[in-house]
Amino acid sequence: MTWATREIAGWGRVLRAEAALARPERQRTARALAESAPAPALGRRRSYGDACLAERAMLTERLDRVLSFDPETGTLEAESGVMLGDLAARLAPLGWLPPVMPGTGFATMGGAIAMDVHGKNHHHAGAFAAHVDRLTLATPAGPVEVAPGDPLFALTAGGLGQTGPILKATIRLARVRGDVMMVTERRMADLDAFCDALDASDAPYTVGWIDATATGPALGRGILEEGEVARGLVPPAKRGRTVPLDAPGFALSAPVVRTFNAAYLRRVPARGRTVVRPIADYFFPLDRIHDWNRLYGKCGFHQFQCVVPMDARPALRDMLARIGKAALASPLAVLKRLGPGAGHPMSFPVEGYTLAIDLPARDGADRLLAALNAATAEAGGRVYLAKDSSLTAEQAHAMYPGRAAWAEAVNARDPERAYETALVKRLRLREAA
């Protein structure tokens, strides 16, 4: 197997690494590689920080085949490199969807398990690993099949790839009644109104866009979207566009973002509205803009995402006030409601409210991120490691109380630490207690 060395970056383009990369095209090649030269697996590298960086890695982008599909039960077996957006496009006309979909269709099935991704339906459906029937890991001793209930499954689900590359997995799809989305949009006046509406909603999918530039009585205002899959006619999805160059610094300056956010809020009438959208436009709104990360310029951006407990709304309010005062927010800020967590030691979702926001890597960003991380810790919350680029090791260890036991078990399986990524090293996640 040929190894090629090149620079790779997280999606935020702030953190980068020189990496030796191998790209197997068949499972047998991946198995041989795992036995002779163990290394972490990387998918489409849509993690924002350094979770998708390593000194040496196996790329799974060519391991993207559907191996079997039962249209009666919705059981699907596929290689780990298959993208969730591709599955959605192929399966929705047949009455099925991936059970959980994050904000990009470029996420791979292996990455969805390794990060235990959540979507707009976590309050009903939980995270991705809850829908996995079995998976196969590539190890130096050969393939190992793992199922829920096996201690190794809990180490793998949300385990940041530290138990070895996932070769394939079998998942239970979600049955749907159509191939378009019926979406009800409502303006939310402030943070309390937003959280109350999220708590009360019984829609299958919910997500909120927040105007992170708003201050004072309007703090936390935004748009709540409640969606369900339906049948109907809808205009075809818009063709994707590519950002050809890094945007200039003024493109996301504070005045521009404030003006854009105000206009975006007004696009929804005060009385609300219901619209019909293509499935991809609802679940993966930014995927139409290829290389949209270049909109932040050559310096890139950070994404901060936290979850705080249900009773920690004041912490969210304080975070939004800090963000508004710093004038660093981009138009991309999202609020969602998470249901109970699955109990996997390194899985992010726990019950509460999750706030995600992009912050251009400009002067003041590091100070703001440090303040947001500290506020999350003080509120008893946690930061999503798939997005992180700024936590300290001490903060990460406190936020994930099962980390030490997880590290002990993972180190016993991989004493040479062949699967460590840049994130795992930076946050010393495999350090003994």
Coordinates of C-alpha atoms in Angstrom, one line a residue:
M1 CA 0.0 0.0 0.0
T2 CA 1.4 3.4 -1.0
W3 CA 1.6 6.2 1.6
A4 CA 1.5 9.8 0.4
T5 CA 2.4 12.7 2.6
R6 CA 0.5 16.0 2.3
E7 CA -1.0 18.7 4.4
I8 CA -4.5 18.2 5.7
A9 CA -6.7 20.6 7.7
G10 CA -9.8 20.5 9.8
W11 CA -12.9 22.0 8.2
G12 CA -12.4 25.2 10.1
R13 CA -8.9 25.5 8.4
V14 CA -7.3 26.8 11.6
L15 CA -5.6 23.6 12.6
R16 CA -3.4 21.7 10.1
A17 CA -1.0 18.8 10.0
E18 CA 1.4 17.0 7.7
A19 CA 0.1 13.5 7.3
A20 CA 1.1 10.2 5.7
L21 CA -2.1 8.9 4.1
A22 CA -3.1 5.6 2.6
R23 CA -6.3 5.3 0.6
P24 CA -7.5 1.6 0.3
E25 CA -10.1 0.8 -2.3
R26 CA -11.2 -2.6 -0.9
Q27 CA -11.9 -4.0 2.5
R28 CA -9.3 -6.6 2.1
T29 CA -6.7 -3.9 1.5
A30 CA -7.9 -2.0 4.5
R31 CA -7.7 -5.2 6.6
A32 CA -4.1 -5.8 5.5
L33 CA -3.2 -2.3 6.2
A34 CA -4.7 -2.4 9.7
E35 CA -2.7 -5.6 10.4
S36 CA 0.7 -4.3 9.1
A37 CA 0.6 -0.6 9.8
P38 CA -2.2 0.3 12.3
A39 CA -3.4 3.9 12.0
P40 CA -6.6 5.9 12.7
A41 CA -9.2 6.1 10.0
L42 CA -10.3 9.5 8.5
G43 CA -13.4 10.0 6.4
R44 CA -14.3 13.2 4.6
R45 CA -12.6 15.4 7.2
R46 CA -15.6 17.5 8.1
S47 CA -14.7 17.8 11.8
Y48 CA -13.9 21.4 12.4
G49 CA -10.8 21.3 14.6
D50 CA -8.2 18.6 14.9
A51 CA -10.4 15.5 15.4
C52 CA -9.7 14.6 11.7
L53 CA -5.9 15.3 11.9
A54 CA -3.2 12.7 12.5
E55 CA 0.5 12.1 11.6
R56 CA -0.6 9.0 9.7
A57 CA -4.0 7.8 8.7
M58 CA -6.1 5.5 6.6
L59 CA -8.6 7.4 4.4
T60 CA -12.0 5.6 4.0
E61 CA -13.4 7.7 1.1
R62 CA -13.2 4.9 -1.4
L63 CA -14.7 2.4 1.0
D64 CA -18.2 3.7 0.2
R65 CA -20.2 0.8 -1.0
V66 CA -23.7 -0.3 0.1
L67 CA -23.3 -4.1 0.8
S68 CA -26.9 -5.0 1.4
F69 CA -30.3 -3.4 1.9
D70 CA -33.6 -4.9 3.0
P71 CA -36.5 -2.7 1.7
E72 CA -39.0 -4.4 4.0
T73 CA -37.2 -3.9 7.3
G74 CA -34.9 -1.0 6.4
T75 CA -31.8 -2.8 7.5
L76 CA -28.7 -1.6 5.6
E77 CA -25.1 -2.7 5.7
A78 CA -22.5 -0.4 4.2
E79 CA -18.8 0.3 4.2
S80 CA -17.7 3.0 6.6
G81 CA -16.9 5.6 4.0
V82 CA -20.4 5.9 2.5
M83 CA -21.7 9.4 3.0
L84 CA -25.0 10.0 4.8
G85 CA -26.2 12.5 2.2
D86 CA -25.7 9.9 -0.6
L87 CA -27.8 7.4 1.5
A88 CA -30.5 10.0 2.0
A89 CA -30.7 10.8 -1.7
R90 CA -30.9 7.1 -2.7
L91 CA -33.2 5.9 0.0
A92 CA -35.8 8.6 0.5
P93 CA -37.6 7.7 -2.7
L94 CA -37.8 4.2 -1.4
G95 CA -39.4 5.3 1.9
W96 CA -36.3 5.2 4.1
L97 CA -33.7 7.7 5.6
P98 CA -30.6 7.4 7.7
P99 CA -32.0 7.5 11.3
V100 CA -29.9 10.4 12.4
M101 CA -28.3 13.1 10.1
P102 CA -25.9 15.8 11.2
G103 CA -25.7 19.2 9.5
T104 CA -23.6 17.9 6.5
G105 CA -24.3 15.1 4.1
F106 CA -20.6 14.6 3.6
A107 CA -20.3 12.9 7.0
T108 CA -19.5 9.2 6.6
M109 CA -21.1 6.4 8.4
G110 CA -17.8 5.5 10.1
G111 CA -17.4 9.1 11.3
A112 CA -21.0 9.2 12.4
I113 CA -20.3 6.3 14.7
A114 CA -16.9 7.4 15.9
M115 CA -18.4 10.8 16.8
D116 CA -21.8 9.5 17.7
V117 CA -23.3 12.3 15.8
H118 CA -26.7 13.9 16.6
G119 CA -29.2 15.6 14.4
K120 CA -32.4 17.6 14.5
N121 CA -34.3 14.6 16.0
H122 CA -32.1 13.8 19.0
H123 CA -35.0 14.6 21.4
H124 CA -36.9 11.7 19.7
A125 CA -34.3 9.4 18.2
G126 CA -31.1 9.7 20.1
A127 CA -27.7 9.8 18.5
F128 CA -26.4 7.7 15.6
A129 CA -24.9 4.8 17.5
A130 CA -28.4 4.0 19.0
H131 CA -29.4 2.7 15.5
V132 CA -26.3 0.5 14.8
D133 CA -26.9 -3.3 15.0
R134 CA -23.3 -4.2 14.5
L135 CA -20.0 -3.0 13.2
T136 CA -16.7 -4.4 12.1
L137 CA -13.4 -3.0 13.3
A138 CA -10.1 -3.6 11.6
T139 CA -7.4 -4.6 14.2
P140 CA -3.9 -5.9 14.0
A141 CA -5.3 -9.3 14.9
G142 CA -7.9 -9.2 12.1
P143 CA -11.5 -8.0 11.8
V144 CA -13.6 -7.9 15.0
E145 CA -17.4 -7.8 14.9
V146 CA -19.0 -5.7 17.6
A147 CA -22.6 -5.3 18.7
P148 CA -24.5 -3.2 21.2
G149 CA -24.1 -4.7 24.7
D150 CA -20.4 -5.5 24.1
P151 CA -18.2 -3.3 26.2
L152 CA -16.1 -2.6 23.0
F153 CA -19.2 -1.0 21.4
A154 CA -19.5 1.6 24.2
L155 CA -15.8 2.4 23.7
T156 CA -16.3 2.8 20.0
A157 CA -19.5 4.8 19.9
G158 CA -18.3 8.4 20.2
G159 CA -14.9 7.0 20.9
L160 CA -13.1 9.2 18.4
G161 CA -11.7 6.3 16.4
Q162 CA -9.5 5.1 19.2
T163 CA -10.6 1.4 19.0
G164 CA -9.5 1.1 15.4
P165 CA -10.9 1.8 11.9
I166 CA -14.5 0.9 11.3
L167 CA -14.7 -1.2 8.1
K168 CA -18.5 -1.6 7.8
A169 CA -21.6 -1.3 9.9
T170 CA -25.3 -2.4 9.8
I171 CA -27.9 0.2 10.8
R172 CA -31.6 0.4 11.1
L173 CA -33.0 3.1 8.8
A174 CA -36.0 5.3 9.6
R175 CA -39.2 4.7 7.7
V176 CA -40.6 7.9 6.1
R177 CA -43.8 8.8 4.3
G178 CA -42.4 10.8 1.5
D179 CA -39.3 12.4 0.0
V180 CA -39.8 16.1 0.8
M181 CA -39.8 18.2 4.0
M182 CA -42.8 20.1 5.3
V183 CA -41.2 22.8 7.4
T184 CA -43.0 25.3 9.7
E185 CA -41.0 28.4 10.5
R186 CA -41.7 30.8 13.4
R187 CA -39.9 33.8 14.7
M188 CA -38.8 33.6 18.3
A189 CA -38.6 36.8 20.2
D190 CA -35.8 35.9 22.7
L191 CA -33.9 33.0 24.3
D192 CA -36.7 32.1 26.8
A193 CA -39.3 31.9 24.0
F194 CA -36.9 29.8 22.0
C195 CA -36.2 27.3 24.7
D196 CA -39.9 27.1 25.7
A197 CA -40.8 26.4 22.1
L198 CA -38.2 23.7 21.7
D199 CA -39.4 22.0 25.0
A200 CA -43.0 22.1 23.8
S201 CA -42.5 20.9 20.2
D202 CA -43.6 17.5 19.2
A203 CA -42.3 17.8 15.7
P204 CA -40.1 14.9 14.5
Y205 CA -37.2 17.4 13.6
T206 CA -36.5 20.7 15.2
V207 CA -33.7 23.3 14.8
G208 CA -33.3 26.9 15.6
W209 CA -31.3 29.6 13.9
I210 CA -30.2 32.3 16.4
D211 CA -29.2 35.9 15.6
A212 CA -26.0 35.9 17.6
T213 CA -25.6 39.6 17.0
A214 CA -28.8 40.5 18.9
T215 CA -28.4 42.1 22.4
G216 CA -30.7 43.5 25.1
P217 CA -34.3 42.4 25.1
A218 CA -33.8 40.7 21.7
L219 CA -31.0 38.5 23.0
G220 CA -31.5 35.0 21.6
R221 CA -34.0 35.9 19.0
G222 CA -34.2 33.8 15.9
I223 CA -36.2 31.3 13.8
L224 CA -37.5 27.9 14.9
E225 CA -37.9 25.3 12.2
E226 CA -40.1 22.3 12.8
G227 CA -40.0 19.7 10.1
E228 CA -41.5 16.4 9.1
V229 CA -41.1 14.2 6.0
A230 CA -44.0 14.3 3.7
R231 CA -45.1 13.7 0.1
G232 CA -45.6 16.5 -2.3
L233 CA -44.2 18.5 -5.1
V234 CA -41.2 20.7 -4.5
P235 CA -38.9 22.7 -6.7
P236 CA -35.7 20.8 -7.4
A237 CA -32.8 21.4 -5.1
K238 CA -30.7 24.3 -6.0
R239 CA -27.5 23.4 -7.9
G240 CA -24.4 23.6 -5.8
R241 CA -22.0 26.5 -6.1
T242 CA -18.4 26.6 -5.2
V243 CA -16.5 29.3 -3.3
P244 CA -13.5 29.7 -5.7
L245 CA -11.4 32.0 -3.5
D246 CA -10.9 32.9 0.1
A247 CA -13.3 35.7 1.0
P248 CA -11.8 39.1 2.0
G249 CA -11.9 40.0 5.7
F250 CA -14.7 42.5 5.4
A251 CA -17.1 39.9 4.0
L252 CA -18.0 38.8 7.6
S253 CA -17.4 42.0 9.4
A254 CA -19.7 42.9 12.3
P255 CA -21.9 45.4 10.3
V256 CA -22.3 43.0 7.4
V257 CA -23.3 40.2 9.7
R258 CA -25.8 42.4 11.6
T259 CA -27.4 43.5 8.4
F260 CA -27.6 40.0 7.0
N261 CA -29.1 38.6 10.2
A262 CA -31.8 41.2 10.5
A263 CA -32.8 40.5 6.9
Y264 CA -32.7 36.8 7.4
L265 CA -35.0 37.1 10.4
R266 CA -37.5 39.1 8.4
R267 CA -37.7 36.5 5.7
V268 CA -40.2 34.7 7.9
P269 CA -43.4 36.7 8.3
A270 CA -44.4 37.6 11.9
R271 CA -47.3 35.2 11.7
G272 CA -45.0 32.3 10.6
R273 CA -45.2 30.1 7.5
T274 CA -45.1 26.6 6.3
V275 CA -42.9 25.7 3.3
V276 CA -42.0 22.6 1.3
R277 CA -38.3 21.9 0.8
P278 CA -36.1 19.2 -0.7
I279 CA -34.8 16.9 2.0
A280 CA -31.2 17.8 1.3
D281 CA -31.9 21.5 1.6
Y282 CA -33.4 21.0 5.1
F283 CA -30.9 18.7 6.6
F284 CA -27.7 19.9 4.8
P285 CA -28.4 23.6 3.9
L286 CA -24.7 24.5 3.5
D287 CA -23.8 21.6 1.3
R288 CA -25.1 23.4 -1.8
I289 CA -22.1 25.8 -1.3
H290 CA -19.0 23.7 -2.0
D291 CA -16.0 24.8 0.0
W292 CA -18.1 27.2 2.0
N293 CA -15.4 27.3 4.7
R294 CA -13.5 29.6 2.4
L295 CA -16.1 32.3 3.1
Y296 CA -14.1 32.9 6.4
G297 CA -11.0 33.9 4.5
K298 CA -7.5 32.3 4.6
C299 CA -7.3 32.5 8.4
G300 CA -10.3 30.2 8.8
F301 CA -12.8 29.9 11.7
H302 CA -13.6 28.0 14.8
Q303 CA -16.9 26.4 15.6
F304 CA -17.9 26.4 19.3
Q305 CA -20.6 23.9 20.2
C306 CA -21.7 23.1 23.8
V307 CA -24.6 21.5 25.5
V308 CA -25.8 22.7 28.9
P309 CA -28.3 21.1 31.2
M310 CA -32.0 22.1 31.1
D311 CA -31.8 24.3 34.1
A312 CA -28.8 26.3 32.7
R313 CA -30.6 28.8 30.5
P314 CA -28.9 31.6 32.3
A315 CA -25.5 30.2 31.2
L316 CA -26.7 30.3 27.6
R317 CA -27.9 33.8 28.0
D318 CA -24.5 34.9 29.4
M319 CA -22.7 33.1 26.5
L320 CA -24.9 34.9 23.9
A321 CA -24.3 38.2 25.6
R322 CA -20.5 37.7 25.4
I323 CA -20.8 36.7 21.7
G324 CA -22.9 39.8 20.9
K325 CA -20.5 42.1 22.8
A326 CA -17.4 40.6 21.1
A327 CA -18.9 41.3 17.6
L328 CA -17.3 38.2 16.2
A329 CA -20.4 36.1 15.4
S330 CA -21.0 34.8 11.9
P331 CA -24.6 34.3 10.6
L332 CA -24.2 30.6 11.4
A333 CA -25.5 30.0 14.9
V334 CA -27.8 27.1 15.9
L335 CA -29.8 26.1 18.9
K336 CA -31.3 22.6 19.4
R337 CA -32.8 20.5 22.1
L338 CA -31.1 17.3 23.0
G339 CA -32.7 14.3 24.7
P340 CA -31.1 11.9 27.2
G341 CA -27.6 10.6 26.4
A342 CA -26.8 7.0 25.6
G343 CA -24.2 6.6 28.4
H344 CA -21.2 6.0 26.1
P345 CA -18.3 7.6 28.0
M346 CA -17.0 9.9 25.2
S347 CA -20.3 10.6 23.4
F348 CA -21.3 14.3 23.4
P349 CA -25.1 14.4 23.7
V350 CA -26.7 14.7 27.1
E351 CA -30.1 16.1 27.9
G352 CA -30.2 19.9 27.5
Y353 CA -29.8 22.7 25.0
T354 CA -27.0 22.7 22.5
L355 CA -25.6 26.0 21.0
A356 CA -23.3 26.0 18.0
I357 CA -21.7 29.0 16.5
D358 CA -19.0 29.8 13.9
L359 CA -16.4 32.4 15.0
P360 CA -14.0 33.8 12.4
A361 CA -10.3 33.4 13.5
R362 CA -9.7 37.1 14.1
D363 CA -8.3 39.1 17.0
G364 CA -10.4 38.3 20.1
A365 CA -11.5 34.9 19.0
D366 CA -9.2 33.0 21.4
R367 CA -10.3 35.1 24.4
L368 CA -14.0 34.6 23.5
L369 CA -13.5 30.8 23.0
A370 CA -11.7 30.6 26.4
A371 CA -14.6 32.4 28.1
L372 CA -17.2 30.2 26.4
N373 CA -15.4 27.0 27.3
A374 CA -15.1 28.2 30.9
A375 CA -18.8 29.1 31.1
T376 CA -19.8 25.7 29.7
A377 CA -17.7 24.0 32.3
E378 CA -19.2 26.1 35.1
A379 CA -22.7 25.3 33.9
G380 CA -22.0 21.6 34.1
G381 CA -22.1 21.2 30.4
R382 CA -19.7 19.9 27.8
V383 CA -18.1 20.9 24.5
Y384 CA -18.5 18.7 21.3
L385 CA -15.1 17.3 20.6
A386 CA -15.8 16.8 16.9
K387 CA -15.9 20.6 16.6
D388 CA -13.4 21.6 19.2
S389 CA -10.1 23.5 18.6
S390 CA -9.7 25.4 21.9
L391 CA -10.5 23.3 25.0
T392 CA -7.8 22.6 27.6
A393 CA -7.1 19.1 28.6
E394 CA -8.3 19.8 32.1
Q395 CA -11.6 21.1 30.9
A396 CA -12.1 18.1 28.6
H397 CA -11.3 15.7 31.3
A398 CA -13.9 17.3 33.7
M399 CA -16.6 17.5 31.0
Y400 CA -16.3 13.8 30.2
P401 CA -16.2 12.0 33.6
G402 CA -16.0 8.6 32.0
R403 CA -12.9 9.5 30.1
A404 CA -10.3 7.9 32.5
A405 CA -12.0 4.5 32.5
W406 CA -12.4 4.7 28.7
A407 CA -8.7 5.6 28.3
E408 CA -7.7 2.7 30.4
A409 CA -9.7 0.2 28.3
V410 CA -8.6 1.8 25.0
N411 CA -4.9 1.8 26.0
A412 CA -5.1 -1.9 26.9
R413 CA -6.3 -2.6 23.3
D414 CA -3.8 -0.2 21.7
P415 CA -0.8 0.1 23.9
E416 CA 1.3 1.6 21.2
R417 CA -1.3 4.4 20.7
A418 CA -1.3 3.8 17.0
Y419 CA -4.8 5.3 16.7
E420 CA -4.2 8.6 18.4
T421 CA -5.3 11.7 16.5
A422 CA -4.1 15.3 17.0
L423 CA -7.2 16.0 19.1
V424 CA -6.6 13.0 21.4
K425 CA -3.0 14.1 21.9
R426 CA -3.8 17.8 22.4
L427 CA -6.4 17.1 25.1
R428 CA -4.4 14.1 26.5
L429 CA -7.6 12.0 26.3
R430 CA -5.7 8.7 26.7
E431 CA -3.8 9.9 29.7
A432 CA -4.1 7.8 32.8
A433 CA -6.2 9.1 35.7

